[in-house]
Short mmCIF file of C-alpha atoms in Angstrom, two decimals:
data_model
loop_
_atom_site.label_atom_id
_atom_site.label_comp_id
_atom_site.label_asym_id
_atom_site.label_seq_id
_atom_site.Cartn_x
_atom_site.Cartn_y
_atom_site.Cartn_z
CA UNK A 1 0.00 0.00 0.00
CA UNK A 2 1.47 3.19 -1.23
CA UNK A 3 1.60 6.58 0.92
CA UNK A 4 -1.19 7.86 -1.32
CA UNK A 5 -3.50 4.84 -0.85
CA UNK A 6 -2.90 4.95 3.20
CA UNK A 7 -3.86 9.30 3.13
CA UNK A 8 -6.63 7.85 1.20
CA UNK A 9 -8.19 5.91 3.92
CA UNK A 10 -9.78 9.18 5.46
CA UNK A 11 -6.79 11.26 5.30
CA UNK A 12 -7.05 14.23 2.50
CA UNK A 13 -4.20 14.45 0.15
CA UNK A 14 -3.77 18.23 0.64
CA UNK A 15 -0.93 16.61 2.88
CA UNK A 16 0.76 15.77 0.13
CA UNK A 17 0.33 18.76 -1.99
CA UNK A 18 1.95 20.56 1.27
CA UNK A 19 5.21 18.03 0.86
CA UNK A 20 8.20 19.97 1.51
CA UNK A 21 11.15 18.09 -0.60
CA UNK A 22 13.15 16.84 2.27
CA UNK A 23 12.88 16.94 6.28
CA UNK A 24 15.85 16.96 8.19
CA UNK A 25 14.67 14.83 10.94
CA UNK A 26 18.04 14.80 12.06
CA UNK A 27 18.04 18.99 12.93
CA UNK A 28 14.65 18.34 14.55
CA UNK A 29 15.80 15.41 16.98
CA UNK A 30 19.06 18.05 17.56
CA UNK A 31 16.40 20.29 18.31
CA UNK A 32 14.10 18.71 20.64
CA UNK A 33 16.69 17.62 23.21
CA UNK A 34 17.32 21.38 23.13
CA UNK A 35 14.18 21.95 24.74
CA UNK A 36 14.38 19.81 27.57
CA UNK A 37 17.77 22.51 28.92
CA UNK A 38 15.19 25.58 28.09
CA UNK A 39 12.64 23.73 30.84
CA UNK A 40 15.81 22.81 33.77
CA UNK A 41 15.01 23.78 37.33
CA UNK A 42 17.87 24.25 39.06
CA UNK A 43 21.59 24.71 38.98
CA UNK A 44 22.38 24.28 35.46
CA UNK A 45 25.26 22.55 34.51
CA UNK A 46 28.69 23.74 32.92
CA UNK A 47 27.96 21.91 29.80
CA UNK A 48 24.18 23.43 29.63
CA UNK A 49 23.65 24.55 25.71
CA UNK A 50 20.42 26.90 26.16
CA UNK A 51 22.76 29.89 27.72
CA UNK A 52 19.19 32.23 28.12
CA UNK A 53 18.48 30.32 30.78
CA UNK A 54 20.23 30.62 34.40
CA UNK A 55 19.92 28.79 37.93
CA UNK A 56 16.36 28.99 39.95
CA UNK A 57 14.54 27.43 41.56
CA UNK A 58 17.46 26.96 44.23
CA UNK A 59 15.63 26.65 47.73
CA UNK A 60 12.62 23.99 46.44
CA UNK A 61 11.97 21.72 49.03
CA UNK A 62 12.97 24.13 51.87
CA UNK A 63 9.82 24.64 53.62
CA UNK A 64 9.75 20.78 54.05
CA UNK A 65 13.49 20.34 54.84
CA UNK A 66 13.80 18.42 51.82
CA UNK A 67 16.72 19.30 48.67
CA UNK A 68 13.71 19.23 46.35
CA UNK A 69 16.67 21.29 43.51
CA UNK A 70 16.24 20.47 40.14
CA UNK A 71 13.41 18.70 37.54
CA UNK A 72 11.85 20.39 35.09
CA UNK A 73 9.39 23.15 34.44
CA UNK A 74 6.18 20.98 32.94
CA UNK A 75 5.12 23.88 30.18
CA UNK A 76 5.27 28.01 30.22
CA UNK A 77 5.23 28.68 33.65
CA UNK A 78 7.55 27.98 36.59
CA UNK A 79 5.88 24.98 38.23
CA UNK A 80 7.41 21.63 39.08
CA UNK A 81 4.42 19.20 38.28
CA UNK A 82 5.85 15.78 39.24
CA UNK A 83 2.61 13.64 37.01
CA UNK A 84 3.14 14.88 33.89
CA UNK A 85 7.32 15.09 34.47
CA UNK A 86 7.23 11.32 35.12
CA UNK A 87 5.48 10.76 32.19
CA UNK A 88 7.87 13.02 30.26
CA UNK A 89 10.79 11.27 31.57
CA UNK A 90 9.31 7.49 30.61
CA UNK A 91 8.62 8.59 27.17
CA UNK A 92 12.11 9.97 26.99
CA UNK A 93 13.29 6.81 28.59
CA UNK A 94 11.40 4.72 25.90
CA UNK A 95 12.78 6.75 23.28
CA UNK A 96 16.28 5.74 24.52
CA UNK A 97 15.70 2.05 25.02
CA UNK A 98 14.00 1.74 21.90
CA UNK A 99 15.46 3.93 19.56
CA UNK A 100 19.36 3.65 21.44
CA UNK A 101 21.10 2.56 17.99
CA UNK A 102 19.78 5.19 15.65
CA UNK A 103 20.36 7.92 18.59
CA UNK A 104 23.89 6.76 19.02
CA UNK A 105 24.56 7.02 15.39
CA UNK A 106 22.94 10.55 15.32
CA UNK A 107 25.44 11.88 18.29
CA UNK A 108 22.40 12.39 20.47
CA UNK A 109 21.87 9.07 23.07
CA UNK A 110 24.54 11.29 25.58
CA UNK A 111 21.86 13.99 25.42
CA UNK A 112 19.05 11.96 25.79
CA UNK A 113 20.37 9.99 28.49
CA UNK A 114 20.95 13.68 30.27
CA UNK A 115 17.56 14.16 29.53
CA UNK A 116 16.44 11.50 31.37
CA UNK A 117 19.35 11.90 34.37
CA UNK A 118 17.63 15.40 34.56
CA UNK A 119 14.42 14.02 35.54
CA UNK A 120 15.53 10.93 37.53
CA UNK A 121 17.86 12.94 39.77
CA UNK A 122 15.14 15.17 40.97
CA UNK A 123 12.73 12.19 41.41
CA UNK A 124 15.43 10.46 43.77
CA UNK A 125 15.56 13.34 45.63
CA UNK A 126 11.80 13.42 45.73
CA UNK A 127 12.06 9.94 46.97
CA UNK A 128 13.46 10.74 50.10
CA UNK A 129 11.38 7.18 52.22
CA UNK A 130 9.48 4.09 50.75
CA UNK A 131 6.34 5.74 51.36
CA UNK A 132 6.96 9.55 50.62
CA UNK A 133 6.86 10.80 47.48
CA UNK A 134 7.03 14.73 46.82
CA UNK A 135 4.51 15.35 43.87
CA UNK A 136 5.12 19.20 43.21
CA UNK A 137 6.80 22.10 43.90
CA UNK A 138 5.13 25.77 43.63
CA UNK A 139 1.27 26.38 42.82
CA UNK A 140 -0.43 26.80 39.96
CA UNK A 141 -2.59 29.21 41.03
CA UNK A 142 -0.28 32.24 42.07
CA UNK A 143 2.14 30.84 39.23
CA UNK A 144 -0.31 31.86 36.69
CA UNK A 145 -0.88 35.21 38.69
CA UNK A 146 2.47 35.89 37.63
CA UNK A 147 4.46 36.49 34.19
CA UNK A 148 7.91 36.19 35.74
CA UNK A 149 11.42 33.97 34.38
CA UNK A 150 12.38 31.13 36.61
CA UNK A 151 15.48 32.80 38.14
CA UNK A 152 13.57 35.68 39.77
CA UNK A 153 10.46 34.63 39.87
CA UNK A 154 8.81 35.89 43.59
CA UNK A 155 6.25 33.27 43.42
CA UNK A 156 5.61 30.26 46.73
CA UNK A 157 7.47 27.56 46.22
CA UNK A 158 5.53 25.07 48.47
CA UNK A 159 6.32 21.31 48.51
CA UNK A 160 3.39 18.59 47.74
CA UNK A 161 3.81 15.42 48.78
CA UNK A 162 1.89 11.47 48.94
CA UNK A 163 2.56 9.26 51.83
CA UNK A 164 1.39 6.11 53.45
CA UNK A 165 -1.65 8.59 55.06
CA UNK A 166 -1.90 10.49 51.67
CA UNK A 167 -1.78 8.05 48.82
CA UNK A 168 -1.35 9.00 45.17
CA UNK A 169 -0.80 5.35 43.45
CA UNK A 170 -0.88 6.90 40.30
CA UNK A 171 1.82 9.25 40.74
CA UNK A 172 3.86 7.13 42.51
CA UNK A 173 2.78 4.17 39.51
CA UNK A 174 4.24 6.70 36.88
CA UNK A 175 6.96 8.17 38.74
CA UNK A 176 7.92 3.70 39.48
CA UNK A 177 7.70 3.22 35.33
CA UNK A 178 10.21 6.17 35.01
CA UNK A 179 12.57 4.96 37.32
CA UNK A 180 12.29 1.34 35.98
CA UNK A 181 12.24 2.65 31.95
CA UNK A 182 15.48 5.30 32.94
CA UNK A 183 17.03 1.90 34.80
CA UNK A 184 17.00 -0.11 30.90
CA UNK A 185 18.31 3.25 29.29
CA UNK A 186 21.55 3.47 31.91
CA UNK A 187 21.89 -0.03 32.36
CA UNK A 188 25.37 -0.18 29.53
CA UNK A 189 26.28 3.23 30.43
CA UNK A 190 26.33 3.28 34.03
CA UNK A 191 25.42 -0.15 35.79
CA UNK A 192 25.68 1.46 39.61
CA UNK A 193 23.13 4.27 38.64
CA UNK A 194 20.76 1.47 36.82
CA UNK A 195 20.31 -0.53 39.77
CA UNK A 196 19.57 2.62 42.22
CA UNK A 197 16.84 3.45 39.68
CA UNK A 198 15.24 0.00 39.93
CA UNK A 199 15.61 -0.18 43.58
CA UNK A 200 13.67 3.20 43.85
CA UNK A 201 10.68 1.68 41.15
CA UNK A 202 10.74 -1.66 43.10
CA UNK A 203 10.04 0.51 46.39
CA UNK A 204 7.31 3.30 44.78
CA UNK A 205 5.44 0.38 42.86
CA UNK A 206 4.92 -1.64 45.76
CA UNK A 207 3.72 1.95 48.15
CA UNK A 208 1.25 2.34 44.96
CA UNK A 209 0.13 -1.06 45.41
CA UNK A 210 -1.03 -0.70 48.71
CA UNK A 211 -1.77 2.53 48.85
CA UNK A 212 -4.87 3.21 46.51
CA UNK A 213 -6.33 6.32 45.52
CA UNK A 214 -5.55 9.56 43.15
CA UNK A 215 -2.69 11.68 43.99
CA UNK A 216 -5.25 14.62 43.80
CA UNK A 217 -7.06 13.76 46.81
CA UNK A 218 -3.78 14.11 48.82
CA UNK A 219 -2.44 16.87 46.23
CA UNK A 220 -5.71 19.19 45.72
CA UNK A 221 -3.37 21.92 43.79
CA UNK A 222 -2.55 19.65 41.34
CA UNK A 223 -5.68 18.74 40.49
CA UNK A 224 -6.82 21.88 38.79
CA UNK A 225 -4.06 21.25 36.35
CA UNK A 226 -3.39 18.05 35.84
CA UNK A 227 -6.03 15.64 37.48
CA UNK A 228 -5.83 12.20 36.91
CA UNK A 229 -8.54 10.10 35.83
CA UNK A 230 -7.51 6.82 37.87
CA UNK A 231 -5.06 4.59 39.32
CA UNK A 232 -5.00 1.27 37.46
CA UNK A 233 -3.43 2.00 34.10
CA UNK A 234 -0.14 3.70 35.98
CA UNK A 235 0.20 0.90 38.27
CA UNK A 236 -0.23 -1.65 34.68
CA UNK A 237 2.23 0.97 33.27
CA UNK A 238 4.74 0.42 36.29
CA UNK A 239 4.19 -2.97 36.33
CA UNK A 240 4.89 -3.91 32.36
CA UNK A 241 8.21 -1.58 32.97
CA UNK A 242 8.97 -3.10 35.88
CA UNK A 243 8.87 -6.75 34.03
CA UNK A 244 10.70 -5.67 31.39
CA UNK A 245 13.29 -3.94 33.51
CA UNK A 246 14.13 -7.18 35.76
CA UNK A 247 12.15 -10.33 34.06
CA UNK A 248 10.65 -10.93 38.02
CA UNK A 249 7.56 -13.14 37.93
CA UNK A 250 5.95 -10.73 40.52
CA UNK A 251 5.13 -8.23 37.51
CA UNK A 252 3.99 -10.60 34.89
CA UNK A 253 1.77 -12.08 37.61
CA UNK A 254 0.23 -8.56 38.28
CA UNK A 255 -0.65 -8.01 34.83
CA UNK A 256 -1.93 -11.57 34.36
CA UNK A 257 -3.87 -10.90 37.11
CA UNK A 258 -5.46 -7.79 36.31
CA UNK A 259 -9.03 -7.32 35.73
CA UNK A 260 -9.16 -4.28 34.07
CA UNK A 261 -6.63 -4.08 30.94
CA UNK A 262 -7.91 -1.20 29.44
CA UNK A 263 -9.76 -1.66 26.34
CA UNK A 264 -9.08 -0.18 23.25
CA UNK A 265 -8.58 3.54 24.47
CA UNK A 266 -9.51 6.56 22.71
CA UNK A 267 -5.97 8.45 23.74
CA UNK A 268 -2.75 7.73 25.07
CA UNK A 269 -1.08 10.96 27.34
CA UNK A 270 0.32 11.67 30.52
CA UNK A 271 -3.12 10.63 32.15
CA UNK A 272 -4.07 7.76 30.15
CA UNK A 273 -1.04 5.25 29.95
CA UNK A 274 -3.45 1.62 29.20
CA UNK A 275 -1.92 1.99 25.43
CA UNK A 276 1.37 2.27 26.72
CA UNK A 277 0.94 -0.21 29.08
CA UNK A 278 -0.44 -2.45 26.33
CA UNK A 279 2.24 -2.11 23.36
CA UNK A 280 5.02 -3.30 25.28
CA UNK A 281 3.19 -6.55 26.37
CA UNK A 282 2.41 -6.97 22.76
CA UNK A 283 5.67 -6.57 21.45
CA UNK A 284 7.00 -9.31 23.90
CA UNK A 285 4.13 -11.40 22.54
CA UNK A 286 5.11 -10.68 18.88
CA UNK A 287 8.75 -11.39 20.04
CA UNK A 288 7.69 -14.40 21.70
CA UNK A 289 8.60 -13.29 25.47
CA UNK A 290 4.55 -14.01 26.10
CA UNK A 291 2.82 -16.32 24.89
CA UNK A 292 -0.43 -15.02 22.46
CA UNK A 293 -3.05 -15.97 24.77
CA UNK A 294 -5.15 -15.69 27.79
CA UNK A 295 -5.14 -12.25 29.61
CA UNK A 296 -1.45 -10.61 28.14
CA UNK A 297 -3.63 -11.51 24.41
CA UNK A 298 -6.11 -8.76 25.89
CA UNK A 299 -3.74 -5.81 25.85
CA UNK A 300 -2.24 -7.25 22.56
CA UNK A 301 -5.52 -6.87 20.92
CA UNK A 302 -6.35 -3.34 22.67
CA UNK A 303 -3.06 -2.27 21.60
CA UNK A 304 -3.20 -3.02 17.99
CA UNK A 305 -7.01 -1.97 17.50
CA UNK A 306 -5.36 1.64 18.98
CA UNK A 307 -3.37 1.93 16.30
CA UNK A 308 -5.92 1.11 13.72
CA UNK A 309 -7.68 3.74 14.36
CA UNK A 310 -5.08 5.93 14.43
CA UNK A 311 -4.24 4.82 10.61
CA UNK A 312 -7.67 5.06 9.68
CA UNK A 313 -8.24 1.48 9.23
CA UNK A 314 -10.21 0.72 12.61
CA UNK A 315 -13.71 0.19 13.41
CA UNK A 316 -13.72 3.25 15.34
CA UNK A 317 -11.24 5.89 13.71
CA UNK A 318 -9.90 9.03 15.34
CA UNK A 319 -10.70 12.19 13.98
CA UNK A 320 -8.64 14.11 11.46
CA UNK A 321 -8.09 17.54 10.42
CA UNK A 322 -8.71 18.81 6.49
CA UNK A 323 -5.35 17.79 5.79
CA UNK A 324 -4.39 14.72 7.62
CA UNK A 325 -3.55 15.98 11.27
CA UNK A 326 -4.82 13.53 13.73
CA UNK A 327 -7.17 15.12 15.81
CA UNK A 328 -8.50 14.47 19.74
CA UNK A 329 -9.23 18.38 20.65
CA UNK A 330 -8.68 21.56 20.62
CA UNK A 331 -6.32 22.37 23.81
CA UNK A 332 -2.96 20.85 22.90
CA UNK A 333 -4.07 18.74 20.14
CA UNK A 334 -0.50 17.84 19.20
CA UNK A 335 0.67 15.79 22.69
CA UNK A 336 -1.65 12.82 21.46
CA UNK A 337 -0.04 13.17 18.07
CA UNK A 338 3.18 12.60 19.10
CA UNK A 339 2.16 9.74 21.44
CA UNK A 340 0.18 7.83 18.63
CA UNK A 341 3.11 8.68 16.46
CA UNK A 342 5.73 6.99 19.05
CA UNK A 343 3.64 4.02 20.02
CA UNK A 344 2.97 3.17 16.15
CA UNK A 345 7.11 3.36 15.05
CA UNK A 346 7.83 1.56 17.71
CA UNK A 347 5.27 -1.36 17.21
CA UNK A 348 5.88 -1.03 13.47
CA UNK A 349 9.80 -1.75 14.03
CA UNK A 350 8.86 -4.89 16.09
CA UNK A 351 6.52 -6.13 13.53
CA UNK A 352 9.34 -6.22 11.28
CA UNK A 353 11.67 -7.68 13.12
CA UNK A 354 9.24 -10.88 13.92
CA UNK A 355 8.27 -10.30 10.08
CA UNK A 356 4.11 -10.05 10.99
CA UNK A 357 2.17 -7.23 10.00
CA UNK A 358 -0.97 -5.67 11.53
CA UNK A 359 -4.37 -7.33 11.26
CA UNK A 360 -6.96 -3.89 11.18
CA UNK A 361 -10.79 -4.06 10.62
CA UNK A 362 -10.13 -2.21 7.44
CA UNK A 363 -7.50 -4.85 6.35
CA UNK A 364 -3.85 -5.74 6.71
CA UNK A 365 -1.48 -3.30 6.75
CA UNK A 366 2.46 -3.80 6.71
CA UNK A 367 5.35 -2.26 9.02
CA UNK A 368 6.53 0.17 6.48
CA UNK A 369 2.95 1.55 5.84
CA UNK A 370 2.73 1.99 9.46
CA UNK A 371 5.97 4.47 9.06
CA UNK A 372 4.39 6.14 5.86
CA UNK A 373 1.48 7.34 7.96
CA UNK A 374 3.99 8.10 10.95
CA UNK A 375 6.22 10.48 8.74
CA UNK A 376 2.71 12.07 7.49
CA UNK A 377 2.07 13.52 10.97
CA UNK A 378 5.38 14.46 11.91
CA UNK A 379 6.04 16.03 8.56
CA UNK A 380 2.79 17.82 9.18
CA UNK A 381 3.98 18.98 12.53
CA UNK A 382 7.37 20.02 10.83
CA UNK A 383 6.19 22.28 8.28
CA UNK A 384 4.00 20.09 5.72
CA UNK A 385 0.67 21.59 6.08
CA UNK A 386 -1.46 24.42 4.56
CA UNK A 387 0.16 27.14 6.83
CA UNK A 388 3.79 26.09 5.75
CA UNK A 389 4.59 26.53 9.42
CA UNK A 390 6.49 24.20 11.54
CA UNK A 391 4.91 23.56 14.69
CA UNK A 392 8.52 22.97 16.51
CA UNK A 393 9.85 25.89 17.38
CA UNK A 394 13.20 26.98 15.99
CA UNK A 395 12.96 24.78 13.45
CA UNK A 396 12.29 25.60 9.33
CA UNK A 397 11.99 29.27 7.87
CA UNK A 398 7.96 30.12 10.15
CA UNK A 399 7.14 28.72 12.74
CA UNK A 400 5.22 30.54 16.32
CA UNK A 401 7.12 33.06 17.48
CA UNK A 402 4.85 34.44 20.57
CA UNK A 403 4.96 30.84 22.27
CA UNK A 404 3.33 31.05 25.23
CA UNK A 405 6.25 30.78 27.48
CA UNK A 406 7.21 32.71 30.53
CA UNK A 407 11.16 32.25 30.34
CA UNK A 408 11.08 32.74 26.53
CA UNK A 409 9.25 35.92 25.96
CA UNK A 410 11.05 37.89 28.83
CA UNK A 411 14.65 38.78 28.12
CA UNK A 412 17.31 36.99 29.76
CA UNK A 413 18.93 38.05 32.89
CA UNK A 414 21.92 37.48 31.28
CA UNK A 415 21.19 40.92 29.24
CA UNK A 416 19.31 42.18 31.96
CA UNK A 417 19.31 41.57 35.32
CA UNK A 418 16.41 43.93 35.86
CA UNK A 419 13.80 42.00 38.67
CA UNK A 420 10.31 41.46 36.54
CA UNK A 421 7.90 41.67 39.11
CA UNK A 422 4.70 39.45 39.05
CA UNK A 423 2.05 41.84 37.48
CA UNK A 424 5.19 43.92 35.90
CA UNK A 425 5.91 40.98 33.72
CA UNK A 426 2.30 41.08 31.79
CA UNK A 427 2.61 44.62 31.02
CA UNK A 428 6.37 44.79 29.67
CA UNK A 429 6.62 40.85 28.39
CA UNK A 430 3.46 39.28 27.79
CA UNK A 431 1.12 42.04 26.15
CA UNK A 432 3.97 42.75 23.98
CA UNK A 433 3.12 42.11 20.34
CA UNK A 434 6.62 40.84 19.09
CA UNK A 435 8.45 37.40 19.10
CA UNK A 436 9.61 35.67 22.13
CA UNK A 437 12.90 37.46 22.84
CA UNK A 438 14.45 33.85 23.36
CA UNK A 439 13.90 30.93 21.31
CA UNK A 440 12.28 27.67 22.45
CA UNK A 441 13.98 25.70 20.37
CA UNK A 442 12.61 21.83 19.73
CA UNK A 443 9.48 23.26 21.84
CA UNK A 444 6.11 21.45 20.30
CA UNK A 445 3.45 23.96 20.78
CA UNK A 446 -0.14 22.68 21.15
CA UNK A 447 -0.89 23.30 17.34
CA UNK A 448 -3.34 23.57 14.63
CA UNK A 449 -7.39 23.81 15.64
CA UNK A 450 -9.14 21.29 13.47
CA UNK A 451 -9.38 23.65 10.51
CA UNK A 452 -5.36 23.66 10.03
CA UNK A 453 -5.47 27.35 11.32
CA UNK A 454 -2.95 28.10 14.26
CA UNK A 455 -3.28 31.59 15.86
CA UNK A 456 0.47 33.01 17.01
CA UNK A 457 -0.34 34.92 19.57
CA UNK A 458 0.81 34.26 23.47
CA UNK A 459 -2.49 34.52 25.29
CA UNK A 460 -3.43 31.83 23.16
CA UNK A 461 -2.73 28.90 25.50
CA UNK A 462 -4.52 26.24 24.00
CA UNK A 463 -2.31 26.31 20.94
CA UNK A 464 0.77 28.20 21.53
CA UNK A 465 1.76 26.28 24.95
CA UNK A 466 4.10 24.03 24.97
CA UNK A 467 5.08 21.37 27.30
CA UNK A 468 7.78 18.83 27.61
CA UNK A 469 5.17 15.94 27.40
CA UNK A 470 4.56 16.74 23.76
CA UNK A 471 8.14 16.75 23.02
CA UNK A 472 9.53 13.41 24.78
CA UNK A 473 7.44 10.81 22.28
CA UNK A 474 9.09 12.52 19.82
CA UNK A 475 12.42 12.29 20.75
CA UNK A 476 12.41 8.46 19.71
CA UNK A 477 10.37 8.75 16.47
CA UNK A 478 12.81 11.50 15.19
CA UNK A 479 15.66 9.14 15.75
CA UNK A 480 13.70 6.41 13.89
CA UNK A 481 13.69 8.77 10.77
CA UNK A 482 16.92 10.59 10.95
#
């Protein structure tokens, strides 16, 4: 089946049409580890890259006498969100394990395994006891009170935590796949740092175990931001890391014995990790790890019906914009692009290595036509659309320039050291109508609406936010096409 055929299952050829010539995927995977040193908390290192950006974020944890230094910034403002950073460091993680080869041979698995030390550093420290977890630092609330950068912001910086008398199993079940998906990544490079990782997902999987219940109830803050819909798909996420990670019975036993293995889902994102859960089960199946039947067949199935629809050859397809964009909503859209787009390389490279293709309601389709429809979305997101505009920042000849970044779009104190104050910072930064004084380069903004219209302007949240969980699934698939 030929490119054109597969855009011809739903998809509109005006993606075509839009081709550029050629894509340097290699620039854009340059580019996107970029990003991740734009969003450090912290003391920045002497080998830091992004020089606009200086230390902050230097007394975290001290209201709970905890060195809570370091992590990352989730999206445009200056909090420390430990959900959706766990997620962002798994998918980084992933992209490592999976994709190591390709970014060794690009010069990039050093700067992806920073990344992901970035992340996992802050999360030991966050990790201070079996059962205590710190889940964020700062508030959203007076954070988005404020337009301030990171290194002078004036904003509380109050610590969050989950305990044994304030559970959060799905924060600590995503925070325990991190840990066990970093441990894989380090395991050639540094053996000694490996094992520590595991021995901190062994501990937070088994507090999430027996500790049920949503980290919001024990974090209310967070919830207004970044709520999470339920427990049992981070602790099957944990869990199918966790097996991979050591091969211990214990963890194919809890996903055997799960009664809820997700169903075909509708998205895959920092809240919703059944598909993730679900394609690495099914590529030990296709690999022969797992035998194809029984309960692990479940999240095989579930998993490949997932990316049917994301193809357009399911039985119940997801949406699409005019010209091909996959399309779940309107705040953010592209964060489940890049997910489907990760999950779907990675699954298609399996499939060819065990030399089996995909069984869809709408017929069979082979590994390379799964990477045909994967390089139609990220050339979309790269510049291959009806705007001509790239939706990573930095990268091409357009591409948004008011991102909706607080760091970005004031000048750095490295030109001036000037304090912004909190309401100071709206008047001289953000109601300024010119580009971001500092480029977010690799950023991946929220995107297009479903008309392929993208308004460039930095109130505009919903589509000129980014956030380092859109950029992470990336990472890997960028590799992959380099």
């Amino acid at each position: 089946m030929s490119s054109t055929s597969l855009l011809g299952l739903g998809f509109s050829l005006l993606l075509l049409t839009h081709n550029v010539a050629s894509v340097d995927y290699g620039a854009a995977l340059t580019n996107s580890l970029l990003y991740f040193e734009a969003q450090r908390s912290g003391k920045l290192p002497p080998n830091q890259r992004v020089q606009w950006r200086g230390d902050s974020g230097l007394s975290d944890g001290k209201d709970a006498g905890v060195d809570l230094v370091g992590g990352y910034y989730d999206a445009g403002d200056n909090v420390k969100f430990g959900f959706p950073m766990a997620f962002t460091v798994t998918m980084l993680a992933w992209s490592a394990v999976d994709f190591r080869e390709q970014l060794m041979a690009r010069g990039e698995l050093s700067n992806a395994l920073d990344a992901i030390k970035w992340g996992t550093d802050y999360f030991i420290k966050a990790h201070p006891q079996a059962n205590v977890l710190y889940g964020e630092v700062g508030d959203g609330d007076s954070d988005h009170d404020c337009w301030q950068r990171p290194e002078d912001m004036t904003t509380p910086r109050t610590s969050y935590k989950i305990d044994g008398q304030h559970p959060g199993a799905d924060l600590a079940g995503e925070t325990a796949a991190a840990f066990a998906a970093a441990a894989i990544a380090f395991k050639i490079r540094n053996p000694t740092y490996s094992s520590q990782l595991i021995a901190h997902a062994k501990q937070l999987f088994d507090f999430a175990s027996k500790n049920r219940g949503t980290y919001q109830s024990s974090i209310p803050v967070a919830g207004k931001f970044y709520s999470s819909s339920g427990i049992e798909d981070e602790l099957l996420w944990a869990a199918a890391w966790l097996d991979r990670a050591t091969g211990e019975p214990a963890y194919t036993d809890y996903l055997n014995q799960s009664q809820n293995s997700g169903g075909t889902r509708s998205e895959f994102s920092w809240d919703d990790k059944y598909v993730g859960a679900q394609i690495l089960l099914a590529k030990k199946i296709l690999e022969g790890n797992f035998s194809d039947g029984g309960k692990l067949s479940e999240y095989k199935n579930s998993a490949e019906q997932f990316i049917c629809n994301c193809i357009q050859k399911g039985s119940n397809n997801v949406q699409a914009t005019s010209a091909g964009l996959l399309w779940w909503q309107g705040f953010n859209n592209l964060q489940y692009v890049t997910t489907a787009a990760f999950v779907t390389t990675t699954y298609a490279d399996t499939l060819t290595a065990t030399k089996k293709t995909l069984q869809c309601p709408g017929g069979s389709v082979k590994p390379e036509d799964l990477i045909t429809f994967v390089k139609s979305q990220v050339d979309y997101i790269l510049g291959s659309n009806p705007l001509g505009t790239s939706y990573m920042v930095g990268f091409g000849s357009k591409y948004p320039q008011q991102v909706h970044h607080r760091g970005s779009s004031i000048v750095s104190m490295k030109e001036d050291k000037t304090p912004v104050t909190c309401k100071g910072g709206f008047e001289s930064w953000f109601n300024k109508d010119a580009p971001n004084p500092n480029v977010l380069r690799g950023a991946i903004v929220g995107g297009p609406d479903q008309s392929d219209h993208y308004n460039d302007a930095r109130g505009n949240f919903m589509q000129a936010e980014a956030a380092t969980a859109n950029s992470a699934p990336l990472v890997g698939v960028l590799a992959r096409l380099a």
